[in-house]
Coordinates of C-alpha atoms and ligand atoms in Angstrom, one line a residue:
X1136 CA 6.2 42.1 -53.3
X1137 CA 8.1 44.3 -51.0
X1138 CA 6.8 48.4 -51.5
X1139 CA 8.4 51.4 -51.0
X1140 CA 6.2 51.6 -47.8
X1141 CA 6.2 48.1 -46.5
X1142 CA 5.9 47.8 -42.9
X1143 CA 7.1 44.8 -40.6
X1144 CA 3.1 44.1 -40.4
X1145 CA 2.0 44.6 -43.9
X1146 CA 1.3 40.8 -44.6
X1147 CA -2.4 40.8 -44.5
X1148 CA -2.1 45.0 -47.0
X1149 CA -2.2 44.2 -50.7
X1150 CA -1.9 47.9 -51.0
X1151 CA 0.6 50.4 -49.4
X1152 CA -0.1 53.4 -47.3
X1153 CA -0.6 56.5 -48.9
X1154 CA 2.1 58.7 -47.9
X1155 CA -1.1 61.0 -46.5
X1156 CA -1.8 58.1 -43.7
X1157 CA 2.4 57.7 -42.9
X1158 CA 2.0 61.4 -42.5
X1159 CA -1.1 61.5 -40.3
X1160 CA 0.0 58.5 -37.8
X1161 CA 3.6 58.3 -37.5
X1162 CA 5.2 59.2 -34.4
X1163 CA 8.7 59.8 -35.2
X1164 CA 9.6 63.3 -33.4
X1165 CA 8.1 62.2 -30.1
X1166 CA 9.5 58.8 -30.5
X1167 CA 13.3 60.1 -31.0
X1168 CA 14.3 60.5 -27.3
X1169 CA 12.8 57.3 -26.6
X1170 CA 15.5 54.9 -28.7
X1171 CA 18.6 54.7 -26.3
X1172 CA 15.3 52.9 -23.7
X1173 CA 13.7 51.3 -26.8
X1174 CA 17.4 49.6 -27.4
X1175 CA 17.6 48.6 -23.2
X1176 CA 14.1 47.4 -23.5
X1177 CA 15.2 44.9 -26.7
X1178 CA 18.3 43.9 -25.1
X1179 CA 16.5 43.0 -21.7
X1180 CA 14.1 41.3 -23.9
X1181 CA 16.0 39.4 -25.9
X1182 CA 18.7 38.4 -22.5
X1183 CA 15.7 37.2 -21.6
X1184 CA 14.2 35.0 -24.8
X1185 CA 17.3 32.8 -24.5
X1186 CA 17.5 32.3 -20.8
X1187 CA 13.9 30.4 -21.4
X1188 CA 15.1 29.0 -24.2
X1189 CA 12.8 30.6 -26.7
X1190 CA 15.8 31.6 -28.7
X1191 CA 19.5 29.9 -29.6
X1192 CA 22.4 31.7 -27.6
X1193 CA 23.4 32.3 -31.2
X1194 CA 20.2 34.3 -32.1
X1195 CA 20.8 36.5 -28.7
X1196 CA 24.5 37.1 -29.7
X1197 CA 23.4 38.3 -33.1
X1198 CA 20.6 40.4 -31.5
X1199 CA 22.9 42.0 -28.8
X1200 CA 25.5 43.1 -31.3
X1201 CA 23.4 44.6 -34.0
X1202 CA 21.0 46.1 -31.1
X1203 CA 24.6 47.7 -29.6
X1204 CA 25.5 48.3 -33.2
X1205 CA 22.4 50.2 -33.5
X1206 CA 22.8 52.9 -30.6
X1207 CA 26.1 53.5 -31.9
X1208 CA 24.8 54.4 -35.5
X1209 CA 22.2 56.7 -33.7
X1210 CA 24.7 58.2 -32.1
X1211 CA 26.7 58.9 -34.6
X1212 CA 23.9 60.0 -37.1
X1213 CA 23.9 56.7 -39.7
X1214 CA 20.6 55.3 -38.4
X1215 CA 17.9 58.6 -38.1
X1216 CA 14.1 57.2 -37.4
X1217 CA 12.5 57.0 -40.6
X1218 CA 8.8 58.1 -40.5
X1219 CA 8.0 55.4 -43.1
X1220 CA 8.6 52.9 -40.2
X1221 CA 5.8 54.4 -38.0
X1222 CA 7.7 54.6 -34.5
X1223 CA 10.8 53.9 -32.8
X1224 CA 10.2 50.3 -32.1
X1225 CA 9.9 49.3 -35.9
X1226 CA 13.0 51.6 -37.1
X1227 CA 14.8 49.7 -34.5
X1228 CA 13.3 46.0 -35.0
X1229 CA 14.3 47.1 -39.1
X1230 CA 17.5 47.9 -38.3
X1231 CA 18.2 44.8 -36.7
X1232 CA 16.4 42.6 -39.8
X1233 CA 18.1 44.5 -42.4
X1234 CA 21.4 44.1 -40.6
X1235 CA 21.4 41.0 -38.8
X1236 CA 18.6 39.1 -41.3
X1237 CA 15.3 38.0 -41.0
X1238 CA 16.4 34.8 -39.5
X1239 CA 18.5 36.6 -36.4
X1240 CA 16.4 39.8 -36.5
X1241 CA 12.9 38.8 -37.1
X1242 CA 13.1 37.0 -33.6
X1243 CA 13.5 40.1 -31.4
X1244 CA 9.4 40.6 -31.4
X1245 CA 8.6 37.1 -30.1
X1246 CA 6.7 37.0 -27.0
X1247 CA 6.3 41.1 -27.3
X1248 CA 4.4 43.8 -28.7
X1249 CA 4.9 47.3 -29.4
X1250 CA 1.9 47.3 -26.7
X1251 CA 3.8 46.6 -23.9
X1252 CA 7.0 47.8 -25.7
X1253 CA 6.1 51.4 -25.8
X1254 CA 5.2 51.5 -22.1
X1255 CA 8.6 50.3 -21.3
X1256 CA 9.9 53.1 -23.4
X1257 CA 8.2 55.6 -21.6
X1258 CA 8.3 54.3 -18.2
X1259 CA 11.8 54.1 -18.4
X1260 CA 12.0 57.4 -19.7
X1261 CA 9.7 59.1 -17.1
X1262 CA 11.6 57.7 -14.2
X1263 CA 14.6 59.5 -15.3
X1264 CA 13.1 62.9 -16.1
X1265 CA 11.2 62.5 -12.2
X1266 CA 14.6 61.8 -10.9
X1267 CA 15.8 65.7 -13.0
X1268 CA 13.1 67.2 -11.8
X1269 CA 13.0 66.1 -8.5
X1270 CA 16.9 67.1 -8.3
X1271 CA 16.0 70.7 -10.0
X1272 CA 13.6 71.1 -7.0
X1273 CA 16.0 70.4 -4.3
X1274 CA 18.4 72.8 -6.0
X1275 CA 15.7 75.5 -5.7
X1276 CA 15.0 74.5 -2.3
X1277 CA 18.5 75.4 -1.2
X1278 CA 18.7 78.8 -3.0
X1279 CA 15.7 79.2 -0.5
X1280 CA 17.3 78.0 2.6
X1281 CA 20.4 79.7 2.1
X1282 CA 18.4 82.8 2.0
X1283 CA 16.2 81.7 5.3
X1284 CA 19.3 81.6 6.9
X1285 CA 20.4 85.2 6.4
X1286 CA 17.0 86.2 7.2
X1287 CA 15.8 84.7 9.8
X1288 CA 15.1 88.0 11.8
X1289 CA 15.1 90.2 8.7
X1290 CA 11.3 91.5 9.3
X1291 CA 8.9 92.3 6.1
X1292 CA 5.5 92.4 6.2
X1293 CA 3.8 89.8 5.8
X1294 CA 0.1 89.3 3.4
X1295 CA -3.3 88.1 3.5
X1296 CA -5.5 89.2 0.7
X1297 CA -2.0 91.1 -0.7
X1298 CA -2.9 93.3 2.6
X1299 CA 0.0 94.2 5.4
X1300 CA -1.1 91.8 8.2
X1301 CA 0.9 91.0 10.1
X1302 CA 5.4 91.2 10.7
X1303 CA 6.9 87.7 9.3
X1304 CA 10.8 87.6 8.5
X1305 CA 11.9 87.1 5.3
X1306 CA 13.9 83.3 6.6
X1307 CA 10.0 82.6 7.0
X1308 CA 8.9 83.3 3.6
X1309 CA 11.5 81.6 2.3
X1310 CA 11.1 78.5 3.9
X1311 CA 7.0 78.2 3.2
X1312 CA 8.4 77.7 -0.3
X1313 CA 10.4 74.5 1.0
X1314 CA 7.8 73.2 2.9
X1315 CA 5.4 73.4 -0.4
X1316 CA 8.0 71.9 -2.8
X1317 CA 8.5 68.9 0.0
X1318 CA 5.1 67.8 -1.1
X1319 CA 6.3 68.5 -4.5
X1320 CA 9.2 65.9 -4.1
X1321 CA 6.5 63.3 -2.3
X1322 CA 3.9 63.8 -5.1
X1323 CA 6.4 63.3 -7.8
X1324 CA 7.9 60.0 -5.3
X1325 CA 4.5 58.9 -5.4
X1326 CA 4.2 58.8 -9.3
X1327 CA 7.4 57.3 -9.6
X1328 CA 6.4 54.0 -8.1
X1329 CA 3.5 54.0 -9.9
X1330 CA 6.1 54.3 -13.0
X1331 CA 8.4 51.9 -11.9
X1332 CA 6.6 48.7 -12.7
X1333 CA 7.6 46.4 -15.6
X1334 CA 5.0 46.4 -18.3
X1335 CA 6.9 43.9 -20.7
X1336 CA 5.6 40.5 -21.2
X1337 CA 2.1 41.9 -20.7
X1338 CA 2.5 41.4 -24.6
X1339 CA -0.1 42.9 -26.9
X1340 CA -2.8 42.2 -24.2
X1341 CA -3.5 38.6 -23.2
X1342 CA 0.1 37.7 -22.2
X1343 CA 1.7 34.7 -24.4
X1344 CA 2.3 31.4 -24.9
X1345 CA 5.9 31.3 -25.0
X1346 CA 7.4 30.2 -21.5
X1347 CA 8.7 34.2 -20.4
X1348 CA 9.8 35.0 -17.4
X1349 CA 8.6 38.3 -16.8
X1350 CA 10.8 38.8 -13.5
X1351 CA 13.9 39.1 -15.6
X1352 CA 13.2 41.6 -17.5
X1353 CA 11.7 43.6 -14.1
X1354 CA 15.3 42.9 -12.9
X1355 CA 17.6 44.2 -16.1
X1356 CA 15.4 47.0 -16.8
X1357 CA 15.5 48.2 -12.8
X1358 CA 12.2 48.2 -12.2
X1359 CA 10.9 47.3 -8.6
X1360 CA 8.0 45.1 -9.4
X1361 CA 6.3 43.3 -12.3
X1362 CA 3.3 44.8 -13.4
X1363 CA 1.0 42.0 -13.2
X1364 CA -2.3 42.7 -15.2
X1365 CA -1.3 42.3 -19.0
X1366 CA -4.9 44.1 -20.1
X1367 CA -4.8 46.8 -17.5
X1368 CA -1.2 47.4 -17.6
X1369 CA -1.9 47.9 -21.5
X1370 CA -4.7 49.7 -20.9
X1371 CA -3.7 52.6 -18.7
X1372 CA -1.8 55.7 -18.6
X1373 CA -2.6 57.0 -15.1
X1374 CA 0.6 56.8 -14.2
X1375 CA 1.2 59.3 -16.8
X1376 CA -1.7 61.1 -15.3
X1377 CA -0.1 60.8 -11.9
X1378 CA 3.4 62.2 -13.3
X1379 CA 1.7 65.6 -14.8
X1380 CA -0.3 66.2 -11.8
X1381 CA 2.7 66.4 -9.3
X1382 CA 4.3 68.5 -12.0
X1383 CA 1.4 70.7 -12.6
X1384 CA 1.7 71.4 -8.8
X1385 CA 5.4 72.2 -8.8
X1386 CA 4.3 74.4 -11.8
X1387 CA 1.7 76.1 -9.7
X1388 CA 4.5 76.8 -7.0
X1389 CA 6.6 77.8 -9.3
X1390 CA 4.4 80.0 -10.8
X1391 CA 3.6 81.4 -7.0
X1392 CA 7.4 82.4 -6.9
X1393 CA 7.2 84.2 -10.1
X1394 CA 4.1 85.9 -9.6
X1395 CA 5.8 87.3 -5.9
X1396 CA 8.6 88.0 -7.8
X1397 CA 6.8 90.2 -10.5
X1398 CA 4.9 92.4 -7.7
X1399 CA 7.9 92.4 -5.3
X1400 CA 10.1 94.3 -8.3
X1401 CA 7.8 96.9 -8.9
X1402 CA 8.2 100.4 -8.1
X1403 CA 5.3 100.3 -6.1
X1404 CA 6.0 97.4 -3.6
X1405 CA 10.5 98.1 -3.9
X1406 CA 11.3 95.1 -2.1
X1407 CA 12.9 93.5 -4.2
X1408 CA 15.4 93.9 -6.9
X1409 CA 16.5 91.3 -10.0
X1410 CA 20.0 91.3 -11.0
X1411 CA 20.5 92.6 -14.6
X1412 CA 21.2 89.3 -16.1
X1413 CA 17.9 88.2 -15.2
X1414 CA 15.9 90.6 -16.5
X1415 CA 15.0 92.1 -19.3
X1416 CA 13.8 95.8 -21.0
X1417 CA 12.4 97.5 -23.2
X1418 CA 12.3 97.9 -27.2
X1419 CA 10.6 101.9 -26.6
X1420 CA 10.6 102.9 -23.0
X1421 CA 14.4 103.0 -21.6
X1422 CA 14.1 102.9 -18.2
X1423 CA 12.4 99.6 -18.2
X1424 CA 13.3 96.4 -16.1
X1425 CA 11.2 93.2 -16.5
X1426 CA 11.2 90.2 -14.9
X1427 CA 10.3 88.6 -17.8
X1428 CA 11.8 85.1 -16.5
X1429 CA 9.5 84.8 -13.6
X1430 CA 6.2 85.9 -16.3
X1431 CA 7.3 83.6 -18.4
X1432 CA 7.3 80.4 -15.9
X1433 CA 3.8 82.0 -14.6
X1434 CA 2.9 82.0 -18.4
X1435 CA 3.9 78.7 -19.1
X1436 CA 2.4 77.0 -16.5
X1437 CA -0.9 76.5 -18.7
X1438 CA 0.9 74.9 -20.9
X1439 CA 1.3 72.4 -18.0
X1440 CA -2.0 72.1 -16.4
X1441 CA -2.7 71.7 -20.5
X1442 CA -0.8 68.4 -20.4
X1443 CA -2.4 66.9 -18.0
X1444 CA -5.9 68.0 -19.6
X1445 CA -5.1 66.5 -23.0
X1446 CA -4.1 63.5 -21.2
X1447 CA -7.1 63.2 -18.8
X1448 CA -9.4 63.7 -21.8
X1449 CA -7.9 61.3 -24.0
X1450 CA -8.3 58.5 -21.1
X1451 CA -12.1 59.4 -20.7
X1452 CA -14.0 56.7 -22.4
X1453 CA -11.1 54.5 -24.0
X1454 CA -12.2 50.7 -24.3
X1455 CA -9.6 48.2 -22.1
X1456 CA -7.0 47.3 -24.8
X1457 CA -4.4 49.4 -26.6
X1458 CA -5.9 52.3 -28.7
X1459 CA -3.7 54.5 -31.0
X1460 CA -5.6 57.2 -29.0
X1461 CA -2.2 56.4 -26.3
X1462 CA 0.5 57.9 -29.1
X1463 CA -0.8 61.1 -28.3
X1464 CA -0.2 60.5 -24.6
X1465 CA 3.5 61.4 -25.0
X1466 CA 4.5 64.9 -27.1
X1467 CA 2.6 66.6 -23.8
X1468 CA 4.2 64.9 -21.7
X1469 CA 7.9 65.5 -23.1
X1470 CA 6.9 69.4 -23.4
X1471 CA 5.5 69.3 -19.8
X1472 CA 9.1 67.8 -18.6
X1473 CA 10.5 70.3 -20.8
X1474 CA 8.9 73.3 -19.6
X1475 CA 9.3 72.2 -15.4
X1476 CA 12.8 71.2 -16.3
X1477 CA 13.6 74.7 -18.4
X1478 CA 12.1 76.8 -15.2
X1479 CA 13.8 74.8 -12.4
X1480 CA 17.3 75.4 -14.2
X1481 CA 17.2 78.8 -14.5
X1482 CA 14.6 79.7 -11.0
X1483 CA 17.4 79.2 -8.5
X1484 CA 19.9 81.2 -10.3
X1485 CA 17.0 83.9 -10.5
X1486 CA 16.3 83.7 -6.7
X1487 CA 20.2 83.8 -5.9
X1488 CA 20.8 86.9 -7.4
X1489 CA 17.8 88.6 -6.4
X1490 CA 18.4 92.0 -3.9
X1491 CA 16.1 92.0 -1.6
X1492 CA 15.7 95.4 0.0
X1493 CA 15.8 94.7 3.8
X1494 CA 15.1 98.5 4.8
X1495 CA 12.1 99.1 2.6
X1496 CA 10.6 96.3 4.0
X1497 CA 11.0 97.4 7.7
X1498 CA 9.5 101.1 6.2
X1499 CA 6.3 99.3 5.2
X1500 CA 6.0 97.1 8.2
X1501 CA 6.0 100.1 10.5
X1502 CA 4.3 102.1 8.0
X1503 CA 0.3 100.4 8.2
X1504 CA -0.2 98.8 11.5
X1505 CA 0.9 95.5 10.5
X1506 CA 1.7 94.9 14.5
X1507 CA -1.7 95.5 15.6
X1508 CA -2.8 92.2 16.4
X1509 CA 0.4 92.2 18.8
X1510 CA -1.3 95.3 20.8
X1511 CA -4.7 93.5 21.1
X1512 CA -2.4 90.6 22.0
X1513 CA -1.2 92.7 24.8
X1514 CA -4.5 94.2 26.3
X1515 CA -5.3 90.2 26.8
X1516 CA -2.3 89.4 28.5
X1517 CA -2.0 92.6 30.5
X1518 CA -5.5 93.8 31.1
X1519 CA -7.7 91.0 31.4
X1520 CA -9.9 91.8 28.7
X1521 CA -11.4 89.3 26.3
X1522 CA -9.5 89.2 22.9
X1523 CA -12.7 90.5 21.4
X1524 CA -12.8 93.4 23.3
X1525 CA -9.3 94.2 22.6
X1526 CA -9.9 93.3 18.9
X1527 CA -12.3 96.5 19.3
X1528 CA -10.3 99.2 21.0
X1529 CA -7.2 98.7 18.7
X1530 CA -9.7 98.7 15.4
X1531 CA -10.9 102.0 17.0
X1532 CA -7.6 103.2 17.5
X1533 CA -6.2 102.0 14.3
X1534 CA -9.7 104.3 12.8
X1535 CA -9.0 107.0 14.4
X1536 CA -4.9 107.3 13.1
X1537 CA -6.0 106.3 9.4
X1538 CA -8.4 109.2 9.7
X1539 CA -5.7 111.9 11.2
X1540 CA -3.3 110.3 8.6
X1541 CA -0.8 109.2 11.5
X1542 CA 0.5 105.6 12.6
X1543 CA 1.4 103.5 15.4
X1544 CA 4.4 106.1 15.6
X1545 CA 2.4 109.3 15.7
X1546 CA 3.1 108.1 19.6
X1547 CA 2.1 110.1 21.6
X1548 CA -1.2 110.5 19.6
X1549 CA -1.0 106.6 20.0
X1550 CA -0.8 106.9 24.0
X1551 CA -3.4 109.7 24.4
X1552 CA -5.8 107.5 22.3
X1553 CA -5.5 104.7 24.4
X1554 CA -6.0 106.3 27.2
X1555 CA -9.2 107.6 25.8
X1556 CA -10.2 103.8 26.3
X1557 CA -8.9 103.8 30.0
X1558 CA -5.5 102.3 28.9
X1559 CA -2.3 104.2 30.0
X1560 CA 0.6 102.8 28.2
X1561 CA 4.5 104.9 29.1
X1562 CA 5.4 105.3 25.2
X1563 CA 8.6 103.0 25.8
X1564 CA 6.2 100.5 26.5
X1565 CA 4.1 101.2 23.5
X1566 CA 6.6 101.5 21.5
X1567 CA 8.2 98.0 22.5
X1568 CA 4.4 95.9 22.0
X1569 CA 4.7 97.4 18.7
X1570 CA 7.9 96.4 17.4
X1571 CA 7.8 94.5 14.5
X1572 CA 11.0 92.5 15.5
X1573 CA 10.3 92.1 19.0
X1574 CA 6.7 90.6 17.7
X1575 CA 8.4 87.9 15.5
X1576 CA 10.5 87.0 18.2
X1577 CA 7.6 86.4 20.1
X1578 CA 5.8 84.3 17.8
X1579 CA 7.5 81.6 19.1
X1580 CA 4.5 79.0 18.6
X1581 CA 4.9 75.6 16.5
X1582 CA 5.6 76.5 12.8
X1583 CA 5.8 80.4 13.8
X1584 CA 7.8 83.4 12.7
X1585 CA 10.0 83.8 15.3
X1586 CA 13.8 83.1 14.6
X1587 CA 14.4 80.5 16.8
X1588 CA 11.5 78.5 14.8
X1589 CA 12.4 79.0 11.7
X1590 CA 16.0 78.2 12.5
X1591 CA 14.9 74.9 13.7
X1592 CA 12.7 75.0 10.5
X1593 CA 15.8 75.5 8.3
X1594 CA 17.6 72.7 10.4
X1595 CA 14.7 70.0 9.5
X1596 CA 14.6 71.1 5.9
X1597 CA 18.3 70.7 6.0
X1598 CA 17.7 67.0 7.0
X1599 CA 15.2 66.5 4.5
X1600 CA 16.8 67.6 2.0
X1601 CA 19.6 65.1 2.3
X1602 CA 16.9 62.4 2.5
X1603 CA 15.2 63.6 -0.4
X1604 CA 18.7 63.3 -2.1
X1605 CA 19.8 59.9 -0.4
X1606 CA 16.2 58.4 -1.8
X1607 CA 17.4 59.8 -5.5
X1608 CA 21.0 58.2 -5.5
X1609 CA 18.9 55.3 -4.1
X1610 CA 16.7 55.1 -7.1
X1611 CA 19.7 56.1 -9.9
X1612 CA 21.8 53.3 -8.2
X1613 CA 18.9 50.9 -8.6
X1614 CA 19.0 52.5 -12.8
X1615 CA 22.7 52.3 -13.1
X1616 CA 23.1 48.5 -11.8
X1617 CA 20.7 47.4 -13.7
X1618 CA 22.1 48.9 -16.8
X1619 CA 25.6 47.5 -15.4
X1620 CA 24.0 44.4 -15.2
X1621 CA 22.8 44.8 -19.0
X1622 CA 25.8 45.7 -20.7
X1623 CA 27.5 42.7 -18.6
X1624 CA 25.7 40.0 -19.8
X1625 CA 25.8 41.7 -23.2
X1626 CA 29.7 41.8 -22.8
X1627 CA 29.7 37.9 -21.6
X1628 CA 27.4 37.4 -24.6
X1629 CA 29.8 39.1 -27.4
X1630 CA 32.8 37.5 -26.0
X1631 CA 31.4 34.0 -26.4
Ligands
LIG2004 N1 3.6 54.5 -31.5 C1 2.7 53.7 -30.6 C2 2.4 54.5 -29.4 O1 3.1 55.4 -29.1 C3 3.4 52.5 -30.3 C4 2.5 51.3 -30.1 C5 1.8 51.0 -31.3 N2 1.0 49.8 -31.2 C6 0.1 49.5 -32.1 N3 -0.6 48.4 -31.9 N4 -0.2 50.2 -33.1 O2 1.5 54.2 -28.7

C-alpha cells in the first residue's frame, strides 16, 4: 500500500520512515542547485537508452518532454524538491512517474543509479563554478596589472620579515600577486580535468547488463573522456579534494592581499588608503576606518581550508563502493565556491579604488637604509673588496647612524664615516649609490625590480592572461555545444 512516505525504493520497507530518519538523511538544500545538471544528466541518459535500443523512441519522447516540462515547473516555482523524496534525483525521477506514468517514467533509471547519477550532478556543477572562479581571478589579475603599469618605477620599500629591506616598485608588488594567482589558474586547470570525466554508466558499481554506450553520454554532457573504472569512479571524491585544494590556495593568496591591505591602511605604515565605499567604521569611536572587506576574506579563509578538511577526513578509511558518508561531500563544497566566489567579486573593485600614497612610501624607503645592500654592492664593484667585507663596513656604518639617530642622508656624517674605513666617496656620488630609484633601475636581473623588467613582466602576464581566457571560452564552448547538441536532439525528438 502506497504511504505518505513511500520512496521510489521502498519495495523490500513494510514500514515507512519515521519523519526523524527523512529529517536526519535527506539532502534537499544542497541538492537544489544541482537539478537544472540533474535534468541534463536524465536527458543525456535517456538520448542515450533509445539510441541502444534499450527504450521505444516513444518512451524517450515522453521522457524528454516531461524532463523539459520539469525545469520549467522549477523555474517557475510549481515543482520545489520535496525532502520526503530524499534528493534531487528522486524528486526528479517522481516528477517524471507522476506526470508521464510508471510505464514512460519508471524507465528513466534503467542502466543508472543515483551512484553514478550524483557524480554527474556535481561534476557538472564543479566545472562551471572552476570556470567562475577561474574568470574572477583573471579579473583580479588585471586590477593588478593595471596598477603595475602606473607603477612600474613608483619606489616603496620593499619587506622581509615585515622589515625595510630593500627599494622594490610598487608595478613589482603588484605583479608577484599575478605570478601567484597564475598557479592559481593552473591548479584549479588541473582539477578541472580531473572533473571533467563522465561518471555515468559506471552505474551503482559493477557497470550493467544493458547494452550502454557510455561514450554518448561523455559526448552530450561535454565531458572530455569516459571515466572508465565503474567501482573507483564510484568510489572517489579526490577530484573534489583536488578542486578545494587549488581553492584553498587562491584563498590563501587572497587572504595575503587582505592581510597587506589591513597593515598598509594603518596609521602606522600610511601607504595606503581605501576608498570610503570599501570600508567601514565604527559603532563608538568616530574617527574609525576599517578595512573590514579585506579581514573578512582573511577571516573566511578557514572556512575554506575547513572544506577541504571535512572532505579529506570523510575520505580516510571509506570502503570502495558508494557510502552515504559522500552526501556530506557537497554543502562544503558549495560554501567553499561561495565564499572564493563572494571575495573574488568584490577584491578587484577593493584594489581599484585603493589610494596608494606614492610619497610616503619614498619617505620610508629613504628613511631606514633600505638601499644599503646597493652601497655594499658598490664597494664590490668599485673597490675590489669581497662582498663580505663590504657586508661589514656598511653594517658598521649603518651602526654607527642608528646610534647618532641619523640616516643615509645625515651625508656628510655618511661620507666622513666612510672615510673612517679608508673609503672617500664625493657626496654626489654617495648620494647617487643610494638612491632608491636609481637602485631599482639597476636591478635589472631576470625577474628583478627594475622597470624595464617588470614592464616586460606586465607584457607576459598580459599574454597569459589572454591564454588563460582563450583556454576558458575553450572549455564553455565545449559546455555550450554540448548543451546545443542536447536540446537539439531533444527538439528533433518533440517534433517527431
Ligand atoms: N544524495 C546522495 C548523495 O549525495 C545521492 C546518492 C544516493 N545513493 C544512494 N545509494 N543512497 O550522495
Amino acid at each position: 500500500m502506497p504511504t505518505p512516505h513511500k520512496t521510489l525504493w521502498s519495495g523490500r520497507f513494510s514500514s515507512d520512515l519515521t519523519t526523524e530518519t527523512i529529517a536526519f538523511t535527506h539532502s534537499i538544500e544542497a541538492d537544489t542547485r544541482l537539478i537544472g545538471y540533474d535534468i541534463w544528466g536524465s536527458q543525456a541518459h535517456a538520448i542515450m537508452l533509445a539510441r541502444q535500443n534499450i527504450i521505444s523512441d516513444a518512451d524517450l519522447k515522453e521522457i524528454l518532454y516531461w524532463l523539459r516540462k520539469a525545469e520549467e515547473d522549477f523555474q517557475n516555482g510549481t515543482l520545489t524538491l520535496d525532502p520526503n523524496k530524499e534528493d534531487v534525483h528522486m524528486n526528479v525521477e517522481s516528477y517524471l512517474i507522476e506526470n508521464a506514468g510508471i510505464e514512460f517514467g519508471g524507465k528513466l533509471h534503467t542502466a543508472r543509479s543515483r551512484n553514478d547519477q550524483v557524480l554527474v550532478d556535481a561534476r557538472l556543477y564543479i566545472r562551471d563554478e572552476i570556470l567562475n572562479v577561474k574568470r574572477g581571478i583573471s579579473t583580479l589579475c588585471e586590477g593588478f596589472l593595471s596598477i603595475a603599469k602606473e607603477h612600474v618605477d613608483t619606489v616603496m620599500p620593499g619587506y622581509t620579515h615585515t622589515q625595510h629591506a630593500q627599494p622594490i616598485s610598487l608595478g613589482f608588488w603588484a605583479t608577484a600577486y599575478v605570478s601567484m594567482f597564475f598557479r592559481d589558474q593552473k591548479r584549479l586547470q588541473a582539477a578541472y580535468e580531473l572533473v571533467n570525466t563522465n561518471p555515468l554508466g559506471a552505474c551503482a558499481l559493477a557497470g550493467t547488463t544493458f547494452p550502454i554506450d557510455r561514450n554518448i553520454t561523455t559526448d552530450l554532457l561535454g565531458f572530455d573522456s569516459t571515466h572508465e573504472h565503474a567501482l573507483d569512479v564510484i568510489s572517489s571524491r579526490d577530484f573534489i579534494a583536488e578542486t578545494l585544494f587549488a581553492l584553498s590556495l587562491a584563498m590563501a593568496n587572497l587572504s595575503r592581499i587582505s592581510e597587506e591591505l589591513v597593515y598598509w591602511t594603518t596609521y602606522e605604515f600610511g601607504i595606503a588608503e581605501l576608498d570610503d565605499a570599501y570600508s567601514s567604521g565604527s559603532s563608538i569611536m568616530p574617527q574609525k576606518k576599517n578595512a573590514d572587506i579585506a579581514e573578512l576574506t582573511r577571516g573566511r579563509t578557514g572556512r575554506v581550508y575547513g572544506a577541504l578538511m571535512d572532505l579529506l577526513t570523510n575520505l580516510k578509511g571509506l570502503p570502495l563502493g558508494y557510502n552515504r558518508d559522500f552526501q556530506e561531500d557537497k554543502p562544503p563544497l558549495w560554501e567553499a565556491f561561495d565564499i572564493v566566489k563572494a571575495c573574488l567579486g568584490i577584491l578587484p573593485n577593493l584594489l581599484n579604488t585603493t589610494e596608494f600614497k606614492t610619497e610616503r612610501m619614498t619617505d620610508l624607503v629613504n628613511a631606514n637604509f633600505a638601499t644599503a645592500t646597493e652601497l655594499a654592492n658598490y664597494l664590490v664593484k668599485e673597490h675590489q673588496i669581497s662582498f663580505r667585507e663590504s657586508h661589514e663596513i656598511v653594517g658598521w656604518l649603518v651602526g654607527e647612524l642608528v646610534a647618532q639617530e641619523k640616516t643615509f642622508l645625515d651625508w656628510e656624517l655618511t661620507q666622513n664615516l666612510l672615510k673612517q674605513k679608508d673609503i672617500d666617496l664625493p657626496i654626489s656620488e654617495l648620494q647617487q649609490i643610494l638612491d632608491a630609484k636609481l637602485a631599482i633601475q639597476n636591478n635589472q636581473s631576470l625577474g628583478g625590480t627594475s622597470p624595464a623588467e617588470v614592464s616586460r613582466i606586465i607584457n607576459s602576464f598580459e599574454e597569459q592572461l589572454n591564454e588563460i581566457a582563450k583556454h576558458i571560452y575553450t572549455c564553455q564552448t565545449q559546455i555550450e555545444n554540448a548543451i546545443n547538441e542536447t536540446q537539439r536532439i531533444i527538439e528533433e525528438t518533440l517534433a517527431k
